[in-house]
XYZ file of C-alpha atoms in Angstrom:
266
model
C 30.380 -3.858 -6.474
C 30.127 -7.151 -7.663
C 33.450 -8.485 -9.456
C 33.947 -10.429 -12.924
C 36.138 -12.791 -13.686
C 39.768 -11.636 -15.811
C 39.524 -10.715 -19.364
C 41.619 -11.113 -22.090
C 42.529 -7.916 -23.994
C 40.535 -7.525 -27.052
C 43.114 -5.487 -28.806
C 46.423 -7.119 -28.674
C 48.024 -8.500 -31.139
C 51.462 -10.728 -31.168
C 52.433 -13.790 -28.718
C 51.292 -11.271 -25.667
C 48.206 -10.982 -24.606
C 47.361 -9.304 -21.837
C 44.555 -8.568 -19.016
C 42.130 -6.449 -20.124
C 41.290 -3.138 -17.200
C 38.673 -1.122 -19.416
C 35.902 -2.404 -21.525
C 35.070 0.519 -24.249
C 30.945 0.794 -25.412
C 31.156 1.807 -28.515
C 33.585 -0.594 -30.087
C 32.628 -3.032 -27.306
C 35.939 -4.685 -26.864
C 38.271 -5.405 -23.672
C 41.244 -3.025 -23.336
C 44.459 -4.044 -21.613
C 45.763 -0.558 -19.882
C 48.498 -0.368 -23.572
C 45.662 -1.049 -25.826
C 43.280 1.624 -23.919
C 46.296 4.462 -23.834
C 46.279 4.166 -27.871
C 42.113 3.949 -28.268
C 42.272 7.194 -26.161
C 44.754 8.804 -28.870
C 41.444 8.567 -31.784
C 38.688 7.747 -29.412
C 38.702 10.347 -27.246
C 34.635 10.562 -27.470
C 34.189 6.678 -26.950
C 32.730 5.993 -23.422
C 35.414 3.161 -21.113
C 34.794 1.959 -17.602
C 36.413 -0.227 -15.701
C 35.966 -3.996 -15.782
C 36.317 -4.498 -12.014
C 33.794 -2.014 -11.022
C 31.525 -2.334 -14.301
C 29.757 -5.704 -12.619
C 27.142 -7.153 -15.215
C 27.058 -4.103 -17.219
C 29.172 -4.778 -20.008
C 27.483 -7.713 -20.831
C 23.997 -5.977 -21.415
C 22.708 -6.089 -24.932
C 23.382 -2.925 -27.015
C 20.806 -0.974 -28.362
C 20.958 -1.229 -32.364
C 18.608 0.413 -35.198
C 15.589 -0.774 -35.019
C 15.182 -0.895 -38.839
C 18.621 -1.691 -40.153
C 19.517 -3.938 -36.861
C 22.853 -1.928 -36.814
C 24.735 0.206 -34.586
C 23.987 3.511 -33.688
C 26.993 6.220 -34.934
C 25.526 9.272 -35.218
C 22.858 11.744 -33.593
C 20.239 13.091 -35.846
C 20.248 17.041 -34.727
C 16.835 17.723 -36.983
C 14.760 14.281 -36.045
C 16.317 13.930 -32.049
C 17.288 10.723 -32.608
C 19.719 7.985 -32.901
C 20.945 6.764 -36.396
C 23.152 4.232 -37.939
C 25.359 4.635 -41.449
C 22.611 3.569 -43.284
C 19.983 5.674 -41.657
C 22.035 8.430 -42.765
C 21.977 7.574 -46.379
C 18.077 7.079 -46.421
C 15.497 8.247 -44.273
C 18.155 10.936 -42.337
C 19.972 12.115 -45.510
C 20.418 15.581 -45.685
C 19.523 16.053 -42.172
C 21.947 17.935 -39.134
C 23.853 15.377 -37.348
C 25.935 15.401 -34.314
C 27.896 13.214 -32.375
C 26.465 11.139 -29.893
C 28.296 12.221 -26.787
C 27.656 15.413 -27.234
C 24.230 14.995 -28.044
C 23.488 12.615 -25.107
C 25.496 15.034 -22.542
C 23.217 17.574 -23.081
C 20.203 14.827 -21.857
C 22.157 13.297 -19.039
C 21.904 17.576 -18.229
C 18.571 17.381 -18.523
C 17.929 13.784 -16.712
C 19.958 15.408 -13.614
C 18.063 18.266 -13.803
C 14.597 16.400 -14.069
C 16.130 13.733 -11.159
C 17.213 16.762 -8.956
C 13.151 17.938 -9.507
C 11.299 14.532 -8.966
C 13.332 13.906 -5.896
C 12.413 17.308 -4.470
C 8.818 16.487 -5.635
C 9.009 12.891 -3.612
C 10.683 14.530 -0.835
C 7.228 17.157 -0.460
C 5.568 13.775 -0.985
C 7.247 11.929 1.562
C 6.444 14.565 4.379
C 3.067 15.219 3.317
C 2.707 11.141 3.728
C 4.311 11.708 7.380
C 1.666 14.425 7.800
C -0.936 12.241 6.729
C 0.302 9.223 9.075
C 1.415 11.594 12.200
C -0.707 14.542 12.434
C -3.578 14.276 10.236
C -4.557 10.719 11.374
C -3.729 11.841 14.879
C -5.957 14.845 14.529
C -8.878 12.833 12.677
C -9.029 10.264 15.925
C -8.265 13.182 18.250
C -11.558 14.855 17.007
C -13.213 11.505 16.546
C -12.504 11.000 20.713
C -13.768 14.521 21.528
C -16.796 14.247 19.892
C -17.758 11.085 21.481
C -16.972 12.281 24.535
C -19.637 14.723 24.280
C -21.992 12.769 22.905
C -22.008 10.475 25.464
C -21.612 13.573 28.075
C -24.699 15.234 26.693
C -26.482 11.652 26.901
C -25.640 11.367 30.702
C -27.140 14.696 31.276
C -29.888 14.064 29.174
C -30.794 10.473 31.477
C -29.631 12.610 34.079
C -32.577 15.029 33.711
C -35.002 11.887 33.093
C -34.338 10.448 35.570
C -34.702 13.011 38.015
C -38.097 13.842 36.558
C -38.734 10.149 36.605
C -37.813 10.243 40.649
C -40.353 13.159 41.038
C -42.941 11.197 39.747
C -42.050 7.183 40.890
C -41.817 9.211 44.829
C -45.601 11.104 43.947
C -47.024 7.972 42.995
C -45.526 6.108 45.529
C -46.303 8.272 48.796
C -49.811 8.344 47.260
C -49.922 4.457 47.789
C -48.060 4.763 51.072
C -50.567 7.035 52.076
C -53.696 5.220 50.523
C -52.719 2.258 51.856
C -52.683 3.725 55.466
C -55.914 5.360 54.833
C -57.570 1.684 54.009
C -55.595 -0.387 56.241
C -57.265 2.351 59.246
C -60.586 1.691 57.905
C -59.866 -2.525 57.693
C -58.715 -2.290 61.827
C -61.892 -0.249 62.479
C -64.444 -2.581 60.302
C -62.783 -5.790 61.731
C -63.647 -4.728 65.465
C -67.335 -3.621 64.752
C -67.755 -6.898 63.311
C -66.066 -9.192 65.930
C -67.742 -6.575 68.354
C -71.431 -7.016 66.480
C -70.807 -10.971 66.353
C -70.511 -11.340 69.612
C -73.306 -9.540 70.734
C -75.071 -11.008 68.184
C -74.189 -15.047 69.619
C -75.467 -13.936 72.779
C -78.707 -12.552 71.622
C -78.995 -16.039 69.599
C -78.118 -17.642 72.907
C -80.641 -15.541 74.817
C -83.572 -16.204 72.928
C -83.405 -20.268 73.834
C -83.398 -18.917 77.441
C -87.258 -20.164 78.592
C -86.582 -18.349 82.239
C -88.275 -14.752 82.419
C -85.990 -13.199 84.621
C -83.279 -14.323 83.216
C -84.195 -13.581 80.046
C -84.799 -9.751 81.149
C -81.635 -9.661 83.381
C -79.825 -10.592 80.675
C -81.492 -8.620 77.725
C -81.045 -5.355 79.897
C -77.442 -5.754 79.966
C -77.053 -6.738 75.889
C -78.991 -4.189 75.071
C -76.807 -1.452 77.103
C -74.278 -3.365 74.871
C -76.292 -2.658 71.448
C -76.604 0.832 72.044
C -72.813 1.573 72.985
C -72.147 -0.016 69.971
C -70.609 2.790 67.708
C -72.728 4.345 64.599
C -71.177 3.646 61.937
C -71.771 4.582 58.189
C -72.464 0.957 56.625
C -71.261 2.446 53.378
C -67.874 2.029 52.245
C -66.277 4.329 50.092
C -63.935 3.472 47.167
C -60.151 4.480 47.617
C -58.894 7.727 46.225
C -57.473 7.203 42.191
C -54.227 8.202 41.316
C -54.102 11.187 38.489
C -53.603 9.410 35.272
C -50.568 9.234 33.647
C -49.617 12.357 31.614
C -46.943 11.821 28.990
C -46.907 15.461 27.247
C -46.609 16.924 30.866
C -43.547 14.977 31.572
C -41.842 14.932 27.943
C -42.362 19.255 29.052
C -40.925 18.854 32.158
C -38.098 17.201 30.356
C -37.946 19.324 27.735
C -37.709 22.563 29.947
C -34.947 21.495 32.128
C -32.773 20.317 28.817
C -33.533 23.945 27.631
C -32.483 25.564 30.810
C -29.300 23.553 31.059
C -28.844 24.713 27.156
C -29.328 28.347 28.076
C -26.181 28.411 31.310
């Protein structure tokens, strides 16, 4: 507690004047420990503290009247309030008074009693606030974690299932190239060597028809013509490749749609 510097005693009187110890409210003066002993004697009621531990205290304006500016003396029983001399003798007159310290000790009762409540009602506070900081927020991003979790869980399976159904049909459409492909690459190899085959024959009859010699014109056209006739038949008409099945977006939104509800039905 924060100390003041010495007082003077209020009270005495003569050549003597001594430190005060106690500071008294009510008649707000400085009391050396003699001076206090004889206030105690006819101011039993009067509230004293000591100076040393009092700090700043004693120094604090009084409250006074707020209509006659004067100090309060009395406790007005009938109105609950505090009143001067003059308050009694106008607006109070007649009315039930008390003294103040009695009066007041029945609030400061009341003000523990009220304290003792509020502090149990911040206490309930306080650990609700914990709750709310601890458990409840842990809980809130506990069950904010989960559900994400799933969500994204529930997504995997879901592209999961896609894609698997997007396999099926990438690997159809692709060994129906593969295979297409094969098909037309056969018929290229098997076109290219009729043609070479067809051209050369073909010089040679060009060549053979300059020849102006009779037998070696028919020597020669005897032998190409064995070579015309072993060439293979072959249809001249060439048939466009096999089409791939269009597309079908409602079959494979089913598909999809089947093996989500199976996987919902486990």
């Amino acid at each position: 507690m924060a100390q003041i510097p010495s007082r003077k005693c209020d009270a005495c009187k003569g050549e003597t004047i001594y430190t005060a110890k106690v500071y008294c409210e009510e008649c707000e003066q400085s009391l050396c420990k003699g001076c206090n002993d004889f206030h105690d004697r006819f101011c039993k009621d009067h509230h004293v503290f000591d100076i040393n531990k009092a700090g700043n205290r004693m120094f604090k304006a009084k409250p006074v009247c707020e209509f006659h500016k004067k100090k309060f003396l009395f406790f007005c029983s009938t109105c609950k309030c505090l009143t001067c001399d003059e308050c009694m003798t106008s607006s109070h007159n007649g009315h039930t008074t008390d003294t103040i310290k009695k009066s007041v000790d029945a609030y400061r009762v009341n003000a523990k009693e009220t304290n003792e409540n509020l502090k149990a009602k911040v206490e309930i506070v306080q650990r609700t606030l914990e709750t709310i900081k601890t458990k409840q927020t842990h809980q809130i991003t506990s069950d904010f974690d989960s559900y994400i979790k799933k969500v994204e869980k529930t997504c995997r399976d879901i592209y999961g299932i896609v894609d698997h159904t997007k396999k099926i049909h990438m690997t159809a459409a692709s060994d129906f190239q593969t295979n297409e492909k094969e098909d037309l690459d056969r018929k290229r190899v098997f076109f290219q060597r009729q043609y070479d085959e067809s051209s050369g024959i073909l010089l040679q009859i060009d060549n053979l028809l300059q020849e102006s010699h009779d037998v070696t014109f028919f020597t020669e056209w005897k032998r190409l013509k064995t070579d015309v006739q072993n060439l293979t038949e072959i249809d001249q008409t060439l048939q466009n490749p096999k089409r791939i099945e269009s597309f079908n977006e409602d079959n494979f939104m089913k598909t999809v749609m089947e093996d989500i509800d199976k996987r919902l039905t486990r």
